[in-house]
Amino acid sequence: MNRSLRTHEVGVDHERVDGWAKVTGTGPYAYEQPVSQPSYLHPVQSTVARGRVTEVDARAATALSRVLTVLTPFNAPRLQHGHDAELEVLQSDEVWFRGQIVAAVVAETPEVARQAADLVRVQYRTSPHDVILSVDRDDLYKPESVNPNHPTDSLAGDPDAAFDDAARAVEATYTTAMTHNNPLEPHTTVAVWHGDDATATLTVYDSTQGVHTIGEAIATMFGLTPDRVRVVAPYVGGGFGSKGRPHPHEILTVLAAQRLKGRPVKFAVTRQQMFSFVGYRTPTIQRMRLAADVDGRLTGISNDIVELTARYKEFAEQTGIPTRTMYAATNRRTTHRLAALDVPVPSWMRAPGECPGMFAPEVAMDELAEACGVDPIELRIRNEPETDPDTGKPYSSRNFVACLREGARRFGWADRPPLARSRRDGDWWVGTGVAGSTYPVLRRPGASAASVRYDGDGRYVVSIGAADLGTGAWTALTQIAADALTVPFSDIDMRIGDTGLPPATVAGGSSGTTNWGSAIVAAARRFREKYGDDPDAGDEYTAAATDDGHTERFAMHAYGAQFAEVLVNVDTGEIRVPRLLGVFAIGRVINPRTARSQLVGGMTMGLSMALHEKSVLDERFGFVVNHDLAEYHIPTCADVPSVEAHWITEHDPYVNPMGSKGIGEIGIVGTAAAIANAVHHATGVRVREVPITNDAVLLTSHQ
Ligand code: MOS
């Protein structure tokens, strides 16, 4: 067991420590960091999806006044090769996807850079491209592992035999769309080289989920020791995973600044460019089978998944993971197969794996409930495992059933008519649905460190290179530090977002609070052991959390139950979601205000996945045509009248000293399935594809 943190400030709904700076505009985002004599970069993107660049004619661009340089594959400084193909920007003439950066203009104003980029003429030798994802392709392949390093396939027992012998069964194909992260703040990078080539150091202001992650990537690509690269990112306007890994824009900005020998370069990626080179969620095709006895007790469960990756770099989304671990069944199988296409490489988007990977199973469970004549909540309770079905380990805590029961009570599930298509209110069919959520507690003990310094006058400076994307991490860490040092919240000066601070893991996998908070608690305890409760100004201690071995002994997951009410117009098929309600088991909540915001945000993004978001890949040209917020739809306030997030009381002494579980991603997991199940309950139409569009329910809903 961890020595648990005594809590005084943890659990209080403190306002965000960065709130004032953000709303008054005094907290600088990366692009706003003041640098002397900035220049501005605008990229030129490939207009073909596959081929080679044969010529770049920059004469008209360089003829414009105030243009400083044009970088091309033929003149760009060389990077280190063989580490990450995605980051080898302007290193070869090869075109891997439409929208790839094939040149870049740097000018004294952003307007001139953009104008000049338009004047750059690029010639290609074009090859036929292939961007069609299909289960019928004969070149689907099995990756060596799936993100981040899970086994590609899993097998226990004989799920096909279980299916053949089943009293009740469901077999269907479910699909989720390609989707793109659209944080409020687009990606931006500012690069400043200091000094001459041999001893030059570099400062990068970047909109990122991990300063150390980006710093290491830049150091690797430029052949520098990491101590020569400083990355700064105190304020970040969202990321959802798209800023969790380095992308070409960061490398390109540094490359341009290197070319300009000391003049700072700023690159603000446009909204449209975000659809080309900062990652996205792969579409998934999931062949799902459930086998059960007459009472709905699962005997077999399988999910065979096909998704896409890029030809130049592999990313394999771990979509089968929730099928491995959510419900008890003796016979289980998951597989992942990929099509390598002429597209940008997919990457992280809020709950990679769990999010698309809970859509198929949770709609299938609704179908099984119908086939068995069992209430969907009762069906899930009947299939609750004693231990983790995948690993056999006991759970550190598992309170999925409590979430279902508490959610049913709050939502008013008892009044629900059991049959679909049985409630109509004027022009609207009315339905409700439920689905489960799960997300792992990811831990990397020792990978983050924190320092505690006493500055005198009752002030403690606590430092860690963590990132607050808008999640509230800065505030939550201040609360943890206060309790770890047993001082009031207001005595803590929390510093984050700088590689000059102790190393921190990336703000990804809902793991920030676990990893950084554990480091802060470790550092604070060592500080007190060494200096006592009455330290001298300047006393300082830096420490990392030690490995308690609990990851080896326990399966650790957060859970949730999501409830949706939908209205479906009998004439137009328009779908509205007047109500979403989620109840989560997420350990101890550090800050109810910011936690609620994370959960509500996740659920809203889940609604968006269910009804709005779809990147439309035009197969003729090989790119996403709806690459802006006019055509790529995300919900507005009018689409989301009521989203309620609640949590149960949960004590988990094993996850970390705070007893907290990650909350950044679980809110999006299962939401789309709850809405799809509610659409079925309203209309009787089973939709196995998201986003759900009017036409999917229209033909049969009008009677
Ligand atoms: Mo999250 S997609 O792990 O940043």
XYZ file of C-alpha atoms and ligand atoms in Angstrom:
707
model
C 0.000 0.000 0.000
C 1.115 3.554 -0.602
C 1.532 5.755 2.380
C -1.555 7.771 1.589
C -1.540 11.507 1.518
C -3.408 13.206 4.334
C -5.703 15.596 2.598
C -6.608 19.103 3.460
C -6.296 21.017 0.200
C -6.865 17.963 -1.995
C -10.602 17.713 -2.614
C -11.202 21.475 -2.439
C -12.604 23.150 -5.551
C -9.858 25.765 -5.840
C -10.020 28.128 -8.777
C -7.371 27.587 -11.399
C -4.035 29.127 -10.455
C -3.587 30.143 -14.102
C -7.180 31.336 -14.508
C -6.560 35.048 -14.103
C -3.551 35.059 -16.399
C -5.528 33.238 -19.054
C -8.693 35.292 -18.997
C -6.841 38.613 -18.791
C -4.495 37.665 -21.608
C -1.332 38.040 -19.551
C -0.344 34.370 -19.653
C 1.693 33.993 -22.826
C 0.859 31.070 -25.108
C 3.776 29.855 -27.206
C 3.189 32.160 -30.159
C 2.903 35.210 -27.881
C 6.256 34.731 -26.202
C 8.199 37.925 -26.840
C 11.365 37.428 -28.880
C 13.422 40.084 -30.607
C 13.054 40.492 -34.382
C 10.791 37.487 -34.946
C 10.349 36.049 -38.413
C 7.416 33.985 -39.559
C 7.185 30.646 -41.315
C 4.526 29.456 -43.710
C 4.719 25.960 -45.198
C 4.070 24.817 -48.743
C 2.100 21.585 -48.784
C 2.088 18.827 -51.340
C -0.803 18.868 -53.783
C -0.294 15.222 -54.699
C -0.710 12.205 -52.441
C 2.212 10.163 -53.718
C 5.257 10.804 -55.816
C 8.457 12.795 -55.846
C 9.237 16.470 -55.852
C 11.242 17.135 -59.011
C 11.636 20.882 -58.755
C 10.863 23.768 -56.428
C 10.826 27.143 -58.144
C 11.041 29.802 -55.451
C 12.046 32.729 -57.666
C 8.737 34.559 -57.452
C 8.627 34.002 -53.694
C 12.147 35.222 -52.993
C 11.546 38.236 -55.235
C 9.008 39.535 -52.719
C 10.470 42.054 -50.333
C 10.790 40.922 -46.708
C 11.117 37.256 -47.646
C 14.120 35.893 -45.740
C 14.496 32.361 -47.043
C 12.748 29.485 -48.771
C 13.551 26.006 -47.530
C 13.129 23.065 -49.895
C 13.988 19.366 -49.828
C 17.043 20.278 -51.897
C 18.503 23.016 -49.717
C 17.283 22.394 -46.154
C 19.891 21.663 -43.474
C 20.296 17.940 -42.842
C 18.753 16.224 -39.837
C 19.676 12.994 -38.114
C 18.228 10.067 -40.034
C 16.509 6.873 -38.906
C 14.895 7.980 -35.646
C 11.417 9.088 -36.691
C 10.350 9.292 -40.342
C 7.528 11.685 -39.450
C 10.060 14.251 -38.239
C 12.376 14.065 -41.253
C 10.882 17.197 -42.735
C 12.380 18.426 -46.041
C 14.970 15.642 -45.952
C 13.971 13.901 -49.172
C 12.032 14.462 -52.359
C 9.574 11.699 -51.523
C 5.893 12.591 -51.071
C 4.082 10.241 -48.696
C 0.704 12.017 -48.450
C -1.160 15.009 -49.737
C -0.602 17.979 -47.453
C 2.961 16.968 -46.587
C 5.342 19.890 -46.082
C 7.434 20.162 -49.266
C 8.828 23.681 -48.786
C 8.629 26.574 -46.342
C 8.929 30.320 -46.601
C 10.256 32.493 -43.800
C 9.519 36.198 -43.992
C 9.460 39.244 -41.777
C 5.677 39.188 -41.473
C 3.217 36.298 -41.429
C 1.283 37.892 -44.292
C 4.294 38.046 -46.575
C 5.268 34.484 -45.633
C 1.831 33.272 -46.606
C 1.754 35.249 -49.830
C 5.209 34.009 -50.782
C 4.301 30.396 -49.990
C 1.512 30.738 -52.546
C 4.082 31.791 -55.148
C 6.341 28.763 -54.699
C 5.919 26.442 -57.680
C 6.472 22.755 -56.960
C 6.767 20.140 -59.707
C 6.077 16.483 -58.988
C 6.510 13.133 -60.586
C 3.245 11.632 -59.448
C 2.521 7.991 -58.636
C -0.930 6.477 -58.180
C -2.020 6.767 -54.558
C -4.084 4.468 -52.410
C -6.073 5.701 -49.416
C -8.935 3.198 -49.288
C -9.423 1.366 -46.004
C -11.269 -1.905 -46.431
C -11.446 -5.278 -44.716
C -11.174 -6.847 -48.169
C -7.663 -5.594 -48.896
C -5.188 -8.412 -49.464
C -2.320 -6.415 -47.962
C -3.628 -6.016 -44.409
C -0.824 -6.815 -42.007
C -0.305 -7.605 -38.350
C 1.749 -4.975 -36.531
C 4.325 -6.165 -33.989
C 2.473 -4.430 -31.177
C -0.270 -1.868 -30.685
C 0.011 1.510 -29.002
C 1.965 1.932 -26.868
C 3.336 -1.631 -26.569
C 0.436 -4.028 -26.082
C 0.385 -7.452 -27.750
C -1.255 -7.177 -31.169
C -3.599 -10.104 -30.675
C -5.011 -11.941 -27.690
C -6.590 -15.368 -27.447
C -8.080 -17.371 -24.603
C -10.106 -20.537 -25.162
C -12.046 -20.906 -28.400
C -14.361 -17.956 -29.026
C -15.536 -19.296 -32.402
C -16.685 -22.582 -30.853
C -18.373 -20.625 -28.053
C -20.167 -18.591 -30.680
C -21.315 -21.681 -32.582
C -22.635 -23.228 -29.372
C -24.194 -20.075 -27.967
C -27.820 -19.910 -26.889
C -27.753 -16.173 -27.608
C -25.310 -14.409 -29.892
C -24.527 -11.110 -31.540
C -22.324 -10.751 -34.588
C -21.958 -7.472 -36.400
C -19.522 -4.980 -37.864
C -19.183 -1.587 -36.217
C -17.305 1.370 -37.616
C -15.949 4.600 -36.246
C -14.886 7.534 -38.397
C -11.535 9.184 -38.980
C -11.494 12.203 -36.669
C -9.098 15.082 -36.052
C -8.184 16.789 -32.798
C -9.253 20.412 -32.786
C -7.981 22.063 -29.619
C -8.873 25.735 -29.302
C -5.236 26.769 -29.660
C -3.691 25.433 -32.865
C -0.136 24.120 -32.707
C 2.519 26.818 -32.518
C 6.276 26.798 -32.185
C 8.823 29.586 -31.696
C 12.513 28.697 -32.081
C 15.457 30.807 -30.974
C 19.079 29.757 -31.462
C 21.678 31.361 -29.231
C 25.340 31.542 -30.197
C 27.365 30.092 -33.037
C 27.110 26.582 -34.428
C 29.565 24.671 -32.270
C 28.196 25.629 -28.868
C 24.810 26.941 -29.921
C 21.897 26.403 -27.611
C 18.267 26.511 -28.477
C 15.126 27.812 -26.813
C 11.785 26.571 -28.121
C 8.427 27.935 -27.028
C 5.966 25.270 -28.012
C 2.320 24.431 -27.547
C 2.900 20.943 -26.234
C 1.743 18.293 -23.794
C 5.303 17.528 -22.779
C 8.291 19.840 -22.801
C 10.773 17.067 -22.101
C 9.265 14.870 -24.830
C 9.632 17.648 -27.390
C 13.082 18.653 -26.156
C 14.355 15.098 -26.518
C 12.911 14.781 -30.020
C 14.503 18.041 -31.155
C 17.842 17.104 -29.608
C 17.742 13.732 -31.357
C 16.826 15.125 -34.778
C 19.485 17.857 -34.622
C 22.170 15.703 -33.023
C 22.382 17.853 -29.909
C 22.789 16.846 -26.309
C 19.466 17.428 -24.531
C 20.999 20.053 -22.215
C 21.400 22.363 -25.224
C 17.650 22.416 -25.904
C 15.261 24.269 -23.624
C 11.526 23.887 -24.260
C 9.059 26.204 -22.541
C 5.267 25.767 -22.412
C 3.521 27.155 -19.343
C 0.209 27.904 -21.071
C -1.386 25.532 -23.565
C -4.829 25.793 -25.151
C -5.742 22.117 -25.383
C -4.183 19.165 -27.140
C -6.182 15.948 -26.666
C -3.113 13.982 -27.720
C -2.245 15.909 -30.873
C 0.388 17.796 -28.875
C 1.535 14.720 -26.996
C 4.140 13.739 -29.525
C 6.429 15.820 -31.725
C 5.230 16.579 -35.237
C 7.031 18.066 -38.251
C 6.149 21.687 -37.491
C 8.392 21.771 -34.438
C 11.384 20.376 -36.296
C 10.747 22.648 -39.282
C 10.659 25.765 -37.120
C 13.983 24.879 -35.519
C 15.404 24.072 -38.955
C 14.370 27.487 -40.282
C 15.838 29.272 -37.280
C 19.067 27.357 -37.812
C 19.149 28.517 -41.434
C 18.586 32.128 -40.378
C 21.544 31.923 -37.981
C 20.050 33.410 -34.886
C 16.909 35.155 -35.983
C 13.895 33.734 -34.108
C 11.237 31.954 -36.178
C 7.566 31.662 -35.300
C 5.255 29.094 -36.880
C 1.553 29.172 -36.109
C -0.015 26.125 -37.738
C -3.342 27.088 -39.300
C -6.570 25.261 -38.557
C -6.546 23.783 -42.063
C -2.941 22.650 -41.755
C -3.857 20.809 -38.548
C -5.716 18.331 -40.742
C -2.441 17.395 -42.473
C 0.448 16.903 -40.091
C -0.391 16.824 -36.380
C -2.080 13.433 -36.166
C -5.657 12.166 -36.051
C -7.686 9.140 -35.002
C -7.727 6.260 -37.463
C -11.104 5.060 -38.664
C -11.846 1.596 -37.280
C -13.783 -1.389 -38.608
C -14.622 -3.787 -35.790
C -16.034 -7.265 -36.353
C -17.555 -8.058 -32.999
C -18.964 -11.348 -31.727
C -20.665 -12.024 -28.425
C -21.746 -15.483 -27.307
C -23.936 -15.963 -24.247
C -26.245 -18.331 -22.440
C -29.988 -17.658 -22.340
C -29.550 -15.364 -19.367
C -26.973 -13.244 -21.151
C -23.914 -14.568 -19.339
C -21.078 -14.214 -21.809
C -19.289 -17.359 -22.894
C -17.323 -15.764 -25.678
C -16.282 -12.324 -26.826
C -14.170 -11.349 -29.801
C -13.283 -8.195 -31.667
C -11.345 -8.337 -34.938
C -10.221 -4.867 -35.897
C -9.029 -3.279 -39.127
C -7.594 0.237 -39.133
C -5.164 2.331 -41.120
C -1.638 3.578 -40.755
C 0.790 5.472 -42.979
C 3.298 3.906 -45.346
C 6.174 5.959 -43.968
C 5.528 5.376 -40.263
C 3.378 2.982 -38.287
C 0.848 3.874 -35.642
C -1.391 1.018 -34.500
C -4.331 2.109 -32.381
C -5.001 -0.344 -29.528
C -8.735 -0.600 -30.245
C -9.079 -4.164 -28.918
C -7.885 -3.342 -25.421
C -11.277 -2.802 -23.732
C -12.635 -6.042 -25.206
C -9.773 -7.830 -23.440
C -10.553 -6.528 -20.007
C -14.115 -5.240 -19.590
C -16.292 -8.345 -19.125
C -15.894 -11.888 -17.917
C -15.950 -14.581 -20.620
C -13.914 -17.744 -20.804
C -13.330 -17.555 -24.539
C -11.887 -14.313 -25.838
C -10.077 -13.010 -28.893
C -8.890 -9.675 -30.185
C -6.901 -8.964 -33.332
C -5.595 -5.807 -34.977
C -4.770 -5.581 -38.696
C -3.549 -2.519 -40.522
C -3.682 -1.098 -44.015
C -0.616 1.068 -44.758
C -1.903 3.878 -46.961
C -0.755 7.107 -48.604
C -2.016 9.196 -45.700
C -0.487 11.158 -42.818
C 0.363 8.974 -39.843
C -2.456 8.693 -37.284
C -1.664 9.340 -33.662
C -3.223 9.958 -30.278
C -6.679 11.414 -29.900
C -8.389 11.447 -26.514
C -8.457 7.848 -25.253
C -6.798 6.178 -28.237
C -7.873 2.529 -28.111
C -10.482 2.781 -25.382
C -12.603 5.383 -27.153
C -13.234 3.631 -30.490
C -12.728 0.271 -28.778
C -15.711 0.695 -26.464
C -18.102 1.666 -29.235
C -18.428 -1.814 -30.735
C -18.600 -3.838 -27.498
C -21.011 -1.484 -25.765
C -23.441 -1.392 -28.687
C -23.086 -5.166 -29.035
C -23.953 -5.556 -25.342
C -27.108 -3.545 -25.968
C -27.947 -5.889 -28.819
C -27.309 -8.887 -26.588
C -29.555 -7.428 -23.895
C -32.303 -7.154 -26.474
C -31.675 -10.706 -27.712
C -31.870 -12.041 -24.146
C -34.730 -9.860 -22.985
C -32.556 -8.618 -20.153
C -32.215 -5.015 -19.052
C -28.916 -3.589 -20.401
C -27.730 -2.606 -16.915
C -28.569 -6.012 -15.487
C -26.769 -7.670 -18.418
C -23.590 -5.775 -17.604
C -23.846 -6.614 -13.902
C -24.201 -10.317 -14.769
C -20.926 -10.156 -16.672
C -18.884 -8.412 -14.023
C -15.529 -10.212 -13.657
C -13.984 -11.139 -10.306
C -10.455 -10.526 -11.543
C -9.096 -8.908 -14.685
C -9.979 -11.332 -17.509
C -6.891 -10.345 -19.499
C -4.189 -10.716 -16.853
C -5.898 -12.637 -14.057
C -4.753 -9.968 -11.612
C -7.030 -8.657 -8.872
C -8.306 -5.143 -9.319
C -6.873 -2.404 -7.147
C -10.503 -1.272 -7.145
C -13.358 -1.856 -9.559
C -16.622 -0.039 -9.063
C -18.300 -0.306 -12.440
C -21.454 -1.786 -10.931
C -21.696 1.046 -8.417
C -21.508 3.512 -11.308
C -24.287 1.693 -13.167
C -26.542 1.661 -10.089
C -25.878 5.250 -9.091
C -26.323 6.375 -12.689
C -29.591 4.483 -13.026
C -30.887 6.165 -9.887
C -29.881 9.671 -10.915
C -30.985 9.261 -14.518
C -34.350 7.705 -13.707
C -33.665 4.445 -15.545
C -36.426 2.566 -13.689
C -39.105 4.419 -15.686
C -37.664 3.307 -18.997
C -40.018 1.301 -21.215
C -38.256 -1.968 -22.068
C -39.246 -1.996 -25.727
C -37.709 0.157 -28.398
C -39.794 2.639 -30.347
C -42.380 2.912 -27.636
C -42.252 6.584 -26.695
C -43.180 9.465 -28.925
C -43.523 13.093 -27.939
C -45.104 15.081 -30.753
C -42.747 14.947 -33.726
C -40.001 13.202 -31.804
C -39.243 9.613 -30.932
C -37.776 9.488 -27.428
C -35.219 6.962 -26.218
C -32.600 6.332 -23.583
C -29.424 4.287 -23.584
C -26.563 3.237 -21.385
C -22.956 2.190 -21.938
C -19.884 1.471 -19.851
C -16.615 3.393 -19.696
C -13.173 2.267 -18.721
C -9.699 3.709 -18.809
C -6.488 2.302 -17.332
C -4.460 3.903 -14.569
C -1.135 4.326 -16.343
C 1.879 4.709 -14.093
C 5.551 5.322 -14.747
C 7.100 5.548 -11.308
C 10.534 7.119 -11.422
C 10.054 8.726 -14.832
C 9.140 12.097 -13.330
C 10.925 14.064 -10.627
C 10.004 17.148 -8.633
C 11.941 19.619 -6.559
C 10.866 21.418 -3.404
C 12.649 24.573 -2.297
C 11.961 26.776 0.696
C 12.270 30.445 -0.190
C 11.722 31.880 3.277
C 8.709 33.821 4.547
C 6.604 30.682 4.436
C 6.943 30.300 0.655
C 7.665 26.975 -1.032
C 8.631 26.685 -4.680
C 7.661 23.315 -6.137
C 8.938 22.571 -9.634
C 8.277 19.890 -12.229
C 8.340 20.038 -16.039
C 4.675 19.079 -16.265
C 2.143 20.552 -18.714
C -1.291 21.991 -18.080
C -3.218 21.783 -21.342
C -6.190 23.478 -19.784
C -6.963 20.427 -17.669
C -6.296 22.110 -14.341
C -3.087 20.163 -13.685
C -1.277 23.264 -12.429
C -3.939 23.751 -9.766
C -4.255 20.075 -8.821
C -0.480 19.774 -8.418
C -0.474 22.854 -6.184
C -3.080 21.153 -3.972
C -1.048 17.947 -3.843
C 2.132 19.880 -3.024
C 0.374 21.783 -0.250
C -0.842 18.585 1.395
C 2.475 16.813 0.879
C 4.226 19.671 2.704
C 1.288 20.193 5.111
C 1.056 23.894 4.311
C -1.838 25.952 2.908
C -2.470 26.090 -0.837
C -1.488 29.760 -0.895
C 2.051 28.991 0.377
C 2.925 27.044 -2.777
C 4.498 28.592 -5.861
C 4.076 25.819 -8.415
C 6.300 25.933 -11.515
C 5.650 23.802 -14.573
C 6.134 23.739 -18.340
C 9.907 24.141 -18.733
C 12.694 21.640 -19.417
C 14.777 23.659 -16.968
C 12.614 22.029 -14.280
C 12.880 18.375 -13.180
C 11.854 15.884 -15.891
C 8.193 14.996 -16.296
C 6.311 12.454 -18.340
C 4.018 13.613 -21.128
C 0.512 14.830 -20.298
C -1.011 11.775 -21.946
C -2.849 8.613 -21.083
C -4.634 10.442 -18.258
C -1.453 9.865 -16.278
C -0.278 13.364 -15.400
C -1.649 13.610 -11.884
C -0.544 10.063 -11.032
C 3.019 10.482 -12.273
C 3.684 14.111 -11.367
C 1.728 14.032 -8.131
C 3.627 10.948 -6.968
C 6.921 12.720 -7.700
C 5.802 15.803 -5.784
C 4.746 13.727 -2.779
C 8.082 11.878 -2.834
C 10.067 15.108 -3.049
C 8.040 16.787 -0.300
C 8.451 13.832 2.063
C 12.211 13.690 1.497
C 12.413 17.440 1.955
C 10.645 17.196 5.313
C 12.764 14.200 6.375
C 15.916 16.157 5.658
C 14.965 19.671 6.734
C 12.039 19.170 9.109
C 9.126 21.550 9.489
C 11.288 24.641 9.979
C 13.647 24.767 6.991
C 16.082 27.522 6.089
C 15.598 29.645 3.018
C 17.329 27.943 0.100
C 16.863 24.388 1.379
C 15.959 22.222 -1.591
C 15.331 18.573 -2.383
C 14.703 16.871 -5.718
C 13.278 13.352 -5.901
C 11.362 10.888 -8.034
C 8.724 8.423 -6.902
C 10.004 4.910 -6.301
C 8.378 1.858 -7.843
C 6.007 0.290 -5.330
C 5.447 -2.797 -7.499
C 1.692 -2.353 -7.521
C 1.465 -2.318 -11.301
C 2.719 -5.898 -11.279
C 0.226 -7.003 -8.642
C -2.970 -5.225 -9.624
C -5.126 -4.379 -12.606
C -5.840 -0.684 -12.258
C -8.667 0.997 -14.115
C -11.178 3.774 -13.768
C -14.803 3.009 -14.685
C -17.908 4.863 -15.597
C -21.511 4.454 -16.662
C -22.864 6.789 -19.302
C -26.538 7.505 -19.839
C -28.048 9.334 -22.801
C -31.497 10.555 -23.720
C -32.136 11.241 -27.384
C -34.894 12.703 -29.486
C -35.216 11.628 -33.117
C -37.427 13.678 -35.384
C -40.000 11.481 -37.096
C -39.867 13.498 -40.342
C -36.236 14.536 -40.719
C -34.320 11.991 -38.658
C -32.630 14.839 -36.800
C -31.065 13.555 -33.612
C -30.854 15.642 -30.485
C -29.325 14.750 -27.150
C -31.184 16.690 -24.480
C -29.419 14.874 -21.664
C -26.164 13.087 -20.937
C -25.382 11.803 -17.469
C -22.226 10.025 -16.384
C -21.208 8.496 -13.081
C -17.545 7.658 -12.700
C -15.326 5.673 -10.338
C -12.097 7.625 -10.532
C -10.545 7.266 -7.116
C -10.101 10.426 -5.127
C -10.957 13.636 -6.898
C -8.190 16.202 -6.392
C -10.251 19.218 -7.474
C -14.003 18.812 -8.105
C -14.169 21.964 -10.227
C -11.486 21.008 -12.722
C -12.384 17.302 -12.559
C -15.979 17.978 -13.509
C -14.733 20.076 -16.374
C -12.590 17.184 -17.628
C -15.451 14.688 -17.440
C -18.040 17.010 -18.981
C -15.546 17.902 -21.706
C -14.895 14.250 -22.443
C -18.607 13.441 -22.597
C -19.194 16.397 -24.895
C -16.428 15.154 -27.163
C -18.131 11.749 -27.045
C -21.389 13.334 -28.162
C -19.399 14.959 -30.923
C -18.043 11.581 -31.972
C -21.552 10.116 -31.925
C -23.226 12.768 -34.048
C -20.815 15.263 -35.591
C -17.190 14.481 -36.213
C -16.030 12.849 -39.410
C -12.980 13.645 -41.481
C -14.041 13.027 -45.076
C -11.142 11.552 -46.996
C -11.614 12.186 -50.706
C -10.296 9.018 -52.282
C -9.650 10.686 -55.650
C -7.255 13.241 -54.247
C -6.232 11.555 -51.028
C -6.925 14.252 -48.505
C -9.475 15.385 -45.947
C -11.718 17.816 -47.772
C -13.676 19.153 -44.783
C -10.522 20.547 -43.211
C -11.924 23.504 -41.297
C -14.478 24.151 -38.582
C -17.102 25.241 -41.111
C -17.317 21.702 -42.458
C -15.763 19.569 -39.736
C -18.498 19.747 -37.162
C -17.978 19.949 -33.446
C -20.858 20.661 -31.078
C -21.815 24.121 -29.979
C -23.633 24.939 -26.741
C -26.993 24.481 -28.457
C -26.059 20.858 -29.250
C -25.292 20.101 -25.613
C -28.133 21.289 -23.389
C -27.341 19.159 -20.342
C -24.237 17.153 -19.491
C -23.947 15.987 -15.906
C -20.888 14.283 -14.475
C -20.887 12.653 -11.050
C -18.552 10.345 -9.206
C -18.875 7.793 -6.478
C -16.726 7.681 -3.355
C -13.847 5.350 -4.121
C -10.787 4.580 -2.001
C -7.933 2.966 -3.860
C -4.793 2.695 -1.725
C -2.670 1.217 -4.520
C -2.819 3.606 -7.493
C -0.732 6.407 -5.957
C -0.402 8.284 -2.644
C -3.282 10.577 -3.598
C -5.617 7.669 -4.381
C -6.526 9.310 -7.674
C -7.192 7.800 -11.097
C -6.861 9.580 -14.427
C -9.833 11.619 -15.568
C -8.772 13.284 -18.811
C -9.983 10.551 -21.127
C -12.566 8.322 -19.475
C -15.315 10.887 -20.128
C -15.191 10.245 -23.885
C -15.199 6.440 -23.530
C -18.598 4.854 -24.069
C -20.516 8.065 -24.698
C -21.031 7.349 -28.389
C -22.309 3.849 -27.613
C -24.771 5.222 -25.036
C -26.125 7.598 -27.672
C -26.295 4.903 -30.371
C -28.146 2.665 -27.906
C -30.543 5.494 -27.088
C -31.152 6.065 -30.813
C -32.096 2.413 -31.111
C -34.367 2.659 -28.117
C -36.055 5.699 -29.640
C -36.478 4.412 -33.181
C -35.876 0.687 -33.268
C -33.095 1.333 -35.778
C -29.738 -0.180 -34.883
C -26.954 2.061 -36.107
C -23.489 0.532 -35.924
C -21.575 3.433 -37.370
C -20.535 6.802 -35.969
C -21.165 9.571 -36.580
C -24.872 8.713 -36.751
C -26.459 10.810 -39.454
C -30.095 11.622 -40.123
C -30.348 9.307 -43.106
C -29.278 6.322 -41.005
C -32.497 6.536 -38.995
C -34.764 8.390 -41.412
C -36.004 5.655 -43.701
C -37.461 3.529 -40.965
C -38.253 6.049 -38.267
C -41.108 7.758 -40.067
C -44.340 5.919 -39.420
Mo -4.135 11.679 -24.504
S -4.773 11.103 -26.378
O -3.212 10.286 -24.100
O -3.109 13.015 -24.808
